[in-house]
CSV table of C-alpha atoms in Angstrom, one decimal:
chain,number,residue,atom,x,y,z
A,1,UNK,CA,83.8,135.9,90.7
A,2,UNK,CA,87.4,134.9,90.2
A,3,UNK,CA,88.7,131.6,91.7
A,4,UNK,CA,92.4,130.9,91.8
A,5,UNK,CA,93.2,127.2,91.9
A,6,UNK,CA,96.5,126.2,93.5
A,7,UNK,CA,98.4,122.9,93.1
A,8,UNK,CA,96.7,122.0,89.8
A,9,UNK,CA,97.5,119.3,87.3
A,10,UNK,CA,96.2,119.0,83.8
A,11,UNK,CA,93.4,116.6,84.9
A,12,UNK,CA,92.2,119.2,87.4
A,13,UNK,CA,91.9,121.9,84.7
A,14,UNK,CA,90.2,119.4,82.3
A,15,UNK,CA,87.7,118.3,85.0
A,16,UNK,CA,86.7,121.7,86.3
A,17,UNK,CA,86.4,123.2,82.8
A,18,UNK,CA,84.2,120.3,81.7
A,19,UNK,CA,81.8,120.9,84.5
A,20,UNK,CA,81.8,124.7,84.6
A,21,UNK,CA,78.4,125.9,83.7
A,22,UNK,CA,78.3,129.2,85.6
A,23,UNK,CA,79.3,132.1,83.4
A,24,UNK,CA,79.8,134.2,86.6
A,25,UNK,CA,82.9,132.3,87.4
A,26,UNK,CA,86.4,133.0,86.2
A,27,UNK,CA,88.7,130.0,86.8
A,28,UNK,CA,92.5,130.6,87.1
A,29,UNK,CA,94.7,127.5,87.3
A,30,UNK,CA,98.1,127.6,88.9
A,31,UNK,CA,100.6,124.7,89.3
A,32,UNK,CA,102.2,126.4,92.3
A,33,UNK,CA,101.4,125.1,95.8
A,34,UNK,CA,99.8,127.7,98.1
A,35,UNK,CA,102.4,128.8,100.7
A,36,UNK,CA,103.4,132.0,102.4
A,37,UNK,CA,105.6,132.8,99.3
A,38,UNK,CA,102.9,132.2,96.7
A,39,UNK,CA,99.8,133.6,98.4
A,40,UNK,CA,100.1,136.9,96.4
A,41,UNK,CA,99.2,135.0,93.2
A,42,UNK,CA,95.6,135.0,94.5
A,43,UNK,CA,95.4,138.8,94.2
A,44,UNK,CA,92.2,139.8,92.5
A,45,UNK,CA,90.3,136.7,93.5
A,46,UNK,CA,87.4,136.2,95.9
A,47,UNK,CA,87.9,132.4,96.2
A,48,UNK,CA,90.9,130.1,96.4
A,49,UNK,CA,90.6,126.4,95.6
A,50,UNK,CA,93.2,124.2,97.3
A,51,UNK,CA,94.2,120.6,97.7
A,52,UNK,CA,95.7,118.3,100.4
A,53,UNK,CA,99.2,119.6,100.4
A,54,UNK,CA,98.6,123.4,100.2
A,55,UNK,CA,99.5,125.3,103.3
A,56,UNK,CA,96.8,127.3,105.0
A,57,UNK,CA,98.4,128.2,108.3
A,58,UNK,CA,97.6,131.4,110.3
A,59,UNK,CA,100.1,133.5,108.3
A,60,UNK,CA,98.7,132.4,104.9
A,61,UNK,CA,95.1,132.9,106.0
A,62,UNK,CA,95.9,136.4,107.3
A,63,UNK,CA,97.5,137.2,103.9
A,64,UNK,CA,94.5,135.8,102.1
A,65,UNK,CA,92.2,138.0,104.2
A,66,UNK,CA,94.3,141.0,103.3
A,67,UNK,CA,93.8,140.1,99.6
A,68,UNK,CA,90.0,140.1,100.3
A,69,UNK,CA,89.7,136.3,99.9
A,70,UNK,CA,86.2,135.3,101.2
A,71,UNK,CA,86.1,131.6,100.6
A,72,UNK,CA,88.6,128.7,100.8
A,73,UNK,CA,87.3,125.8,98.7
A,74,UNK,CA,89.0,122.5,99.5
A,75,UNK,CA,88.7,120.0,96.6
A,76,UNK,CA,89.3,117.2,99.0
A,77,UNK,CA,87.7,115.7,102.2
A,78,UNK,CA,90.5,116.4,104.7
A,79,UNK,CA,91.0,119.8,106.2
A,80,UNK,CA,93.9,119.2,108.7
A,81,UNK,CA,96.1,121.5,106.6
A,82,UNK,CA,93.7,124.5,107.4
A,83,UNK,CA,94.0,126.7,110.5
A,84,UNK,CA,90.2,126.9,111.1
A,85,UNK,CA,90.6,129.2,114.1
A,86,UNK,CA,92.5,131.7,111.9
A,87,UNK,CA,89.9,131.4,109.1
A,88,UNK,CA,87.1,132.2,111.5
A,89,UNK,CA,89.0,135.1,112.9
A,90,UNK,CA,89.4,136.5,109.4
A,91,UNK,CA,85.8,135.7,108.5
A,92,UNK,CA,86.8,133.4,105.7
A,93,UNK,CA,84.5,130.5,105.0
A,94,UNK,CA,86.0,127.0,104.4
A,95,UNK,CA,84.1,124.4,102.4
A,96,UNK,CA,85.2,120.9,101.3
A,97,UNK,CA,84.2,117.8,99.4
A,98,UNK,CA,83.2,115.4,102.2
A,99,UNK,CA,82.5,112.5,99.9
A,100,UNK,CA,83.6,112.2,96.2
A,101,UNK,CA,84.0,108.5,95.5
A,102,UNK,CA,84.5,106.4,98.6
A,103,UNK,CA,84.7,103.4,96.2
A,104,UNK,CA,87.8,104.9,94.6
A,105,UNK,CA,89.9,105.0,97.8
A,106,UNK,CA,88.4,101.7,99.2
A,107,UNK,CA,89.2,99.9,95.9
A,108,UNK,CA,92.7,101.3,95.9
A,109,UNK,CA,93.2,99.9,99.4
A,110,UNK,CA,92.2,96.5,98.1
A,111,UNK,CA,94.5,96.9,95.1
A,112,UNK,CA,97.4,97.5,97.5
A,113,UNK,CA,96.5,94.5,99.6
A,114,UNK,CA,96.3,92.2,96.5
A,115,UNK,CA,99.5,93.6,95.1
A,116,UNK,CA,101.5,93.1,98.3
A,117,UNK,CA,100.0,89.7,98.8
A,118,UNK,CA,100.2,88.1,95.3
A,119,UNK,CA,103.2,90.2,94.3
A,120,UNK,CA,101.7,91.0,90.9
A,121,UNK,CA,104.0,94.0,90.4
A,122,UNK,CA,107.0,91.7,90.7
A,123,UNK,CA,105.5,89.0,88.5
A,124,UNK,CA,104.8,91.6,85.8
A,125,UNK,CA,108.4,92.7,85.7
A,126,UNK,CA,109.7,89.1,85.8
A,127,UNK,CA,107.6,87.9,82.9
A,128,UNK,CA,108.7,90.9,80.8
A,129,UNK,CA,112.3,89.7,81.3
A,130,UNK,CA,111.2,86.1,80.3
A,131,UNK,CA,111.5,84.9,83.9
A,132,UNK,CA,108.6,82.5,84.5
A,133,UNK,CA,109.7,81.2,87.9
A,134,UNK,CA,107.3,81.4,90.8
A,135,UNK,CA,109.9,81.4,93.5
A,136,UNK,CA,109.4,84.3,95.8
A,137,UNK,CA,105.8,85.0,94.7
A,138,UNK,CA,104.0,83.0,97.3
A,139,UNK,CA,100.9,84.7,98.7
A,140,UNK,CA,98.0,83.7,100.9
A,141,UNK,CA,94.2,83.4,100.7
A,142,UNK,CA,92.4,86.5,101.9
A,143,UNK,CA,89.4,84.3,102.6
A,144,UNK,CA,88.9,83.9,106.4
A,145,UNK,CA,91.7,86.3,107.2
A,146,UNK,CA,91.1,88.8,110.0
A,147,UNK,CA,91.0,92.4,108.7
A,148,UNK,CA,90.9,95.4,111.1
A,149,UNK,CA,89.4,98.6,109.8
A,150,UNK,CA,90.0,101.8,111.8
A,151,UNK,CA,87.5,104.4,110.7
A,152,UNK,CA,84.1,103.4,109.2
A,153,UNK,CA,83.1,106.6,107.5
A,154,UNK,CA,82.1,106.6,103.8
A,155,UNK,CA,85.4,105.0,102.7
A,156,UNK,CA,85.7,102.6,105.6
A,157,UNK,CA,82.2,101.3,105.2
A,158,UNK,CA,82.7,100.6,101.5
A,159,UNK,CA,86.0,98.9,102.3
A,160,UNK,CA,84.2,96.7,104.8
A,161,UNK,CA,81.7,95.7,102.2
A,162,UNK,CA,84.4,94.8,99.7
A,163,UNK,CA,86.3,92.7,102.3
A,164,UNK,CA,83.0,91.2,103.6
A,165,UNK,CA,82.4,90.0,100.0
A,166,UNK,CA,85.7,88.3,99.9
A,167,UNK,CA,84.8,86.3,103.0
A,168,UNK,CA,87.2,88.0,105.4
A,169,UNK,CA,86.6,88.3,109.2
A,170,UNK,CA,86.3,92.0,109.8
A,171,UNK,CA,86.8,94.0,113.0
A,172,UNK,CA,85.9,97.6,113.1
A,173,UNK,CA,87.1,100.4,115.3
A,174,UNK,CA,85.5,103.9,115.4
A,175,UNK,CA,84.1,106.1,118.1
A,176,UNK,CA,80.8,106.3,116.2
A,177,UNK,CA,79.3,102.9,115.4
A,178,UNK,CA,77.5,102.6,112.1
A,179,UNK,CA,74.4,100.5,111.9
A,180,UNK,CA,75.2,99.6,108.2
A,181,UNK,CA,78.5,98.1,109.3
A,182,UNK,CA,77.0,96.2,112.2
A,183,UNK,CA,74.3,94.9,109.8
A,184,UNK,CA,77.1,93.0,108.0
A,185,UNK,CA,77.8,91.2,111.3
A,186,UNK,CA,81.0,93.3,111.8
A,187,UNK,CA,81.7,93.9,115.5
A,188,UNK,CA,83.1,97.2,116.8
A,189,UNK,CA,86.1,96.7,119.2
A,190,UNK,CA,88.7,98.8,120.8
A,191,UNK,CA,92.2,99.2,119.4
A,192,UNK,CA,93.6,97.1,122.2
A,193,UNK,CA,91.3,94.3,121.0
A,194,UNK,CA,91.9,95.0,117.4
A,195,UNK,CA,95.7,95.0,117.0
A,196,UNK,CA,96.5,91.5,118.4
A,197,UNK,CA,94.0,89.8,116.1
A,198,UNK,CA,94.6,91.4,112.7
A,199,UNK,CA,96.3,89.8,109.8
A,200,UNK,CA,95.6,93.0,107.9
A,201,UNK,CA,95.1,96.5,109.3
A,202,UNK,CA,93.7,99.3,107.0
A,203,UNK,CA,93.4,102.9,108.1
A,204,UNK,CA,90.4,105.0,107.0
A,205,UNK,CA,90.2,107.6,109.8
A,206,UNK,CA,90.8,111.4,109.7
A,207,UNK,CA,94.0,113.0,111.0
A,208,UNK,CA,93.5,114.9,114.2
A,209,UNK,CA,95.1,115.1,117.7
A,210,UNK,CA,93.6,111.9,118.8
A,211,UNK,CA,94.8,109.9,115.7
A,212,UNK,CA,98.2,111.4,115.0
A,213,UNK,CA,100.8,108.7,115.2
A,214,UNK,CA,98.1,106.1,115.9
A,215,UNK,CA,100.6,103.6,114.5
A,216,UNK,CA,103.7,103.9,116.8
A,217,UNK,CA,106.1,101.7,118.7
A,218,UNK,CA,103.6,100.9,121.4
A,219,UNK,CA,100.7,100.0,119.1
A,220,UNK,CA,103.0,98.0,116.8
A,221,UNK,CA,104.1,96.0,119.8
A,222,UNK,CA,100.5,94.9,120.3
A,223,UNK,CA,100.2,93.6,116.7
A,224,UNK,CA,100.4,90.1,115.4
A,225,UNK,CA,103.8,89.3,113.9
A,226,UNK,CA,103.9,89.7,110.1
A,227,UNK,CA,100.8,92.0,109.9
A,228,UNK,CA,100.0,93.8,106.7
A,229,UNK,CA,99.5,97.5,107.3
A,230,UNK,CA,97.7,99.7,104.7
A,231,UNK,CA,97.2,103.5,104.9
A,232,UNK,CA,95.2,105.3,102.2
A,233,UNK,CA,94.0,108.0,104.6
A,234,UNK,CA,96.5,110.5,106.0
A,235,UNK,CA,100.3,110.2,106.3
A,236,UNK,CA,100.4,111.5,109.9
A,237,UNK,CA,98.5,108.5,111.2
A,238,UNK,CA,101.8,106.6,111.0
A,239,UNK,CA,105.1,107.3,112.8
A,240,UNK,CA,107.2,106.2,109.8
A,241,UNK,CA,110.4,105.7,111.7
A,242,UNK,CA,108.8,103.2,114.1
A,243,UNK,CA,107.2,101.5,111.1
A,244,UNK,CA,110.7,101.1,109.5
A,245,UNK,CA,111.9,99.5,112.8
A,246,UNK,CA,108.9,97.2,112.6
A,247,UNK,CA,109.7,96.2,109.0
A,248,UNK,CA,113.3,95.5,110.0
A,249,UNK,CA,112.3,93.1,112.8
A,250,UNK,CA,109.6,91.4,110.7
A,251,UNK,CA,106.8,92.5,113.1
A,252,UNK,CA,105.3,94.3,110.1
A,253,UNK,CA,105.3,91.8,107.2
A,254,UNK,CA,103.9,94.1,104.5
A,255,UNK,CA,103.4,97.9,104.2
A,256,UNK,CA,101.2,99.7,101.7
A,257,UNK,CA,100.9,103.5,101.8
A,258,UNK,CA,99.2,105.9,99.5
A,259,UNK,CA,100.0,108.8,101.8
A,260,UNK,CA,103.1,109.9,103.6
A,261,UNK,CA,103.6,112.5,106.3
A,262,UNK,CA,106.2,114.5,104.4
A,263,UNK,CA,104.6,114.0,101.0
A,264,UNK,CA,104.0,117.7,100.3
A,265,UNK,CA,107.4,118.2,98.7
A,266,UNK,CA,107.3,114.9,96.8
A,267,UNK,CA,103.9,113.7,95.6
A,268,UNK,CA,102.2,115.0,92.4
A,269,UNK,CA,105.6,115.9,91.0
A,270,UNK,CA,108.0,114.3,88.5
A,271,UNK,CA,111.3,114.1,90.4
A,272,UNK,CA,112.9,111.4,88.3
A,273,UNK,CA,115.8,113.6,87.3
A,274,UNK,CA,116.5,114.9,90.8
A,275,UNK,CA,118.2,113.6,93.9
A,276,UNK,CA,115.7,112.4,96.6
A,277,UNK,CA,116.6,114.2,99.8
A,278,UNK,CA,114.0,112.5,102.0
A,279,UNK,CA,116.0,109.8,103.6
A,280,UNK,CA,113.0,108.3,105.3
A,281,UNK,CA,111.0,107.5,102.2
A,282,UNK,CA,114.2,106.5,100.4
A,283,UNK,CA,114.7,103.9,103.2
A,284,UNK,CA,111.1,102.7,102.9
A,285,UNK,CA,111.7,102.1,99.2
A,286,UNK,CA,114.5,99.7,99.9
A,287,UNK,CA,112.2,97.1,101.4
A,288,UNK,CA,110.9,94.4,99.1
A,289,UNK,CA,107.6,94.1,101.1
A,290,UNK,CA,106.7,97.8,100.9
A,291,UNK,CA,104.4,99.3,98.2
A,292,UNK,CA,104.2,103.1,97.9
A,293,UNK,CA,101.8,105.0,95.6
A,294,UNK,CA,101.7,108.8,95.4
A,295,UNK,CA,98.3,109.7,96.8
A,296,UNK,CA,96.4,108.2,93.8
A,297,UNK,CA,93.7,106.5,95.8
A,298,UNK,CA,91.2,109.2,94.9
A,299,UNK,CA,92.2,109.2,91.2
A,300,UNK,CA,89.3,107.8,89.2
A,301,UNK,CA,87.2,109.6,86.6
A,302,UNK,CA,84.1,109.3,88.8
A,303,UNK,CA,85.9,110.9,91.7
A,304,UNK,CA,87.3,113.8,89.7
A,305,UNK,CA,83.9,114.5,88.3
A,306,UNK,CA,82.3,114.6,91.7
A,307,UNK,CA,85.1,116.7,93.2
A,308,UNK,CA,84.6,119.3,90.4
A,309,UNK,CA,80.8,119.3,90.7
A,310,UNK,CA,80.7,119.5,94.5
A,311,UNK,CA,83.4,122.3,94.6
A,312,UNK,CA,81.6,124.4,92.0
A,313,UNK,CA,78.3,123.9,93.8
A,314,UNK,CA,79.9,125.0,97.1
A,315,UNK,CA,81.0,128.2,95.3
A,316,UNK,CA,77.6,128.7,93.8
A,317,UNK,CA,76.0,128.4,97.3
A,318,UNK,CA,78.4,131.0,98.6
A,319,UNK,CA,77.7,133.4,95.7
A,320,UNK,CA,73.9,133.1,96.2
A,321,UNK,CA,74.1,133.4,99.9
A,322,UNK,CA,72.7,130.0,100.6
A,323,UNK,CA,73.5,127.7,103.5
A,324,UNK,CA,76.9,126.2,102.9
A,325,UNK,CA,76.1,122.5,103.3
A,326,UNK,CA,79.7,121.5,103.1
A,327,UNK,CA,81.2,124.2,105.4
A,328,UNK,CA,83.9,122.9,107.6
A,329,UNK,CA,83.3,123.5,111.3
A,330,UNK,CA,79.6,123.4,111.1
A,331,UNK,CA,77.6,120.2,110.8
A,332,UNK,CA,80.3,118.1,109.0
A,333,UNK,CA,83.6,119.3,110.3
C-alpha cells in the first residue's frame, strides 16, 4: 500500500522511516502542502498522510476519491481542516493521532509563560551584547497567581498538573468535567466567572463552531487588566485584530501564541529572504510583550515518535480490516 505524505519536513521523514516495520507500506514524502492544486500528486496511492495546515475541503476530498484514496491519516490531533461530511459521502475513512505527547504542548505553554514573565529571551540578547542591566526585565512570581485553563483534555490536564506544582490557583473551564482535575482541588467554572479572575489564561480546547473566536472584544472586556494570554491550541480561537486592540490599550499585558489563524502560508517555512505580506502578524511582532513561536509546541522527540507509531498503526488497522480506534467521527471525534 502506497502512502503519500504531504507537508513533510526532514524530521517527518526521519521519524516515519525509523519506525516503519511493515514491508507492505511504500512511503512517499512530499514537501508540498495538500491543496486543490497539488492533490494530483497522490495519484497511485491508497492513503494520504496530512498535517494541520493541509487543505481537505469538499473539492479536495472529491478529487482524492477520484484518485481512489481510501484513507486520510492525520498525523495530528486536530481535524478542523477536514470536511468530514464530504469524506463520509466519498466513503473515505479519516484517522488521527488523538494524543501523542500532551506533556510536549503543556510544557511549551509553560515555557511561553516563563519567557514572557521573566523576559529570558531579552536577557539572553542583552548579555551577548555585554549589557548586564536588569532594567526592563522585572517579572512576577507565578506562585499564588490565578491561572485559567480552558479545555482540560489530555494537554489541559497535564498543564493543570504543572501549574498546580508551581503553587498557582487554577480555575478550569470545560463542558466535560474531569475527576482527575477535580482531585487536584481545581474547580470548574464558567467563562464569565473565569475571565475576571485570571492573571494568566491558557487555551487548550479544540476549534469548533462553539469555540471559534472565543477570545473576542466582548470576552477581552471581561478580563482583568494586564492579563497574560497563552494559545498553544488552534489559531482560530483568537480574533487576532481584537487582541491587537487589547494589547494597544494594555488590557492584555502579555501574549504568547504558538498558533495563528492564518499560519498556513507562514509556519513551517523559511521566509527570511521574503517580504512578509501578512500585516496582522507583522503588527503583532512589533509589540515587546508578544511572543510568537511557529507551531512548535508538539515538537519533541517523544511526540514525533508517538505520532509516527500511532499513524502507522492506524494504517495497519485499515489494511487488516480492524476497527479503526482513532477514526474521526466515531468514538473520539
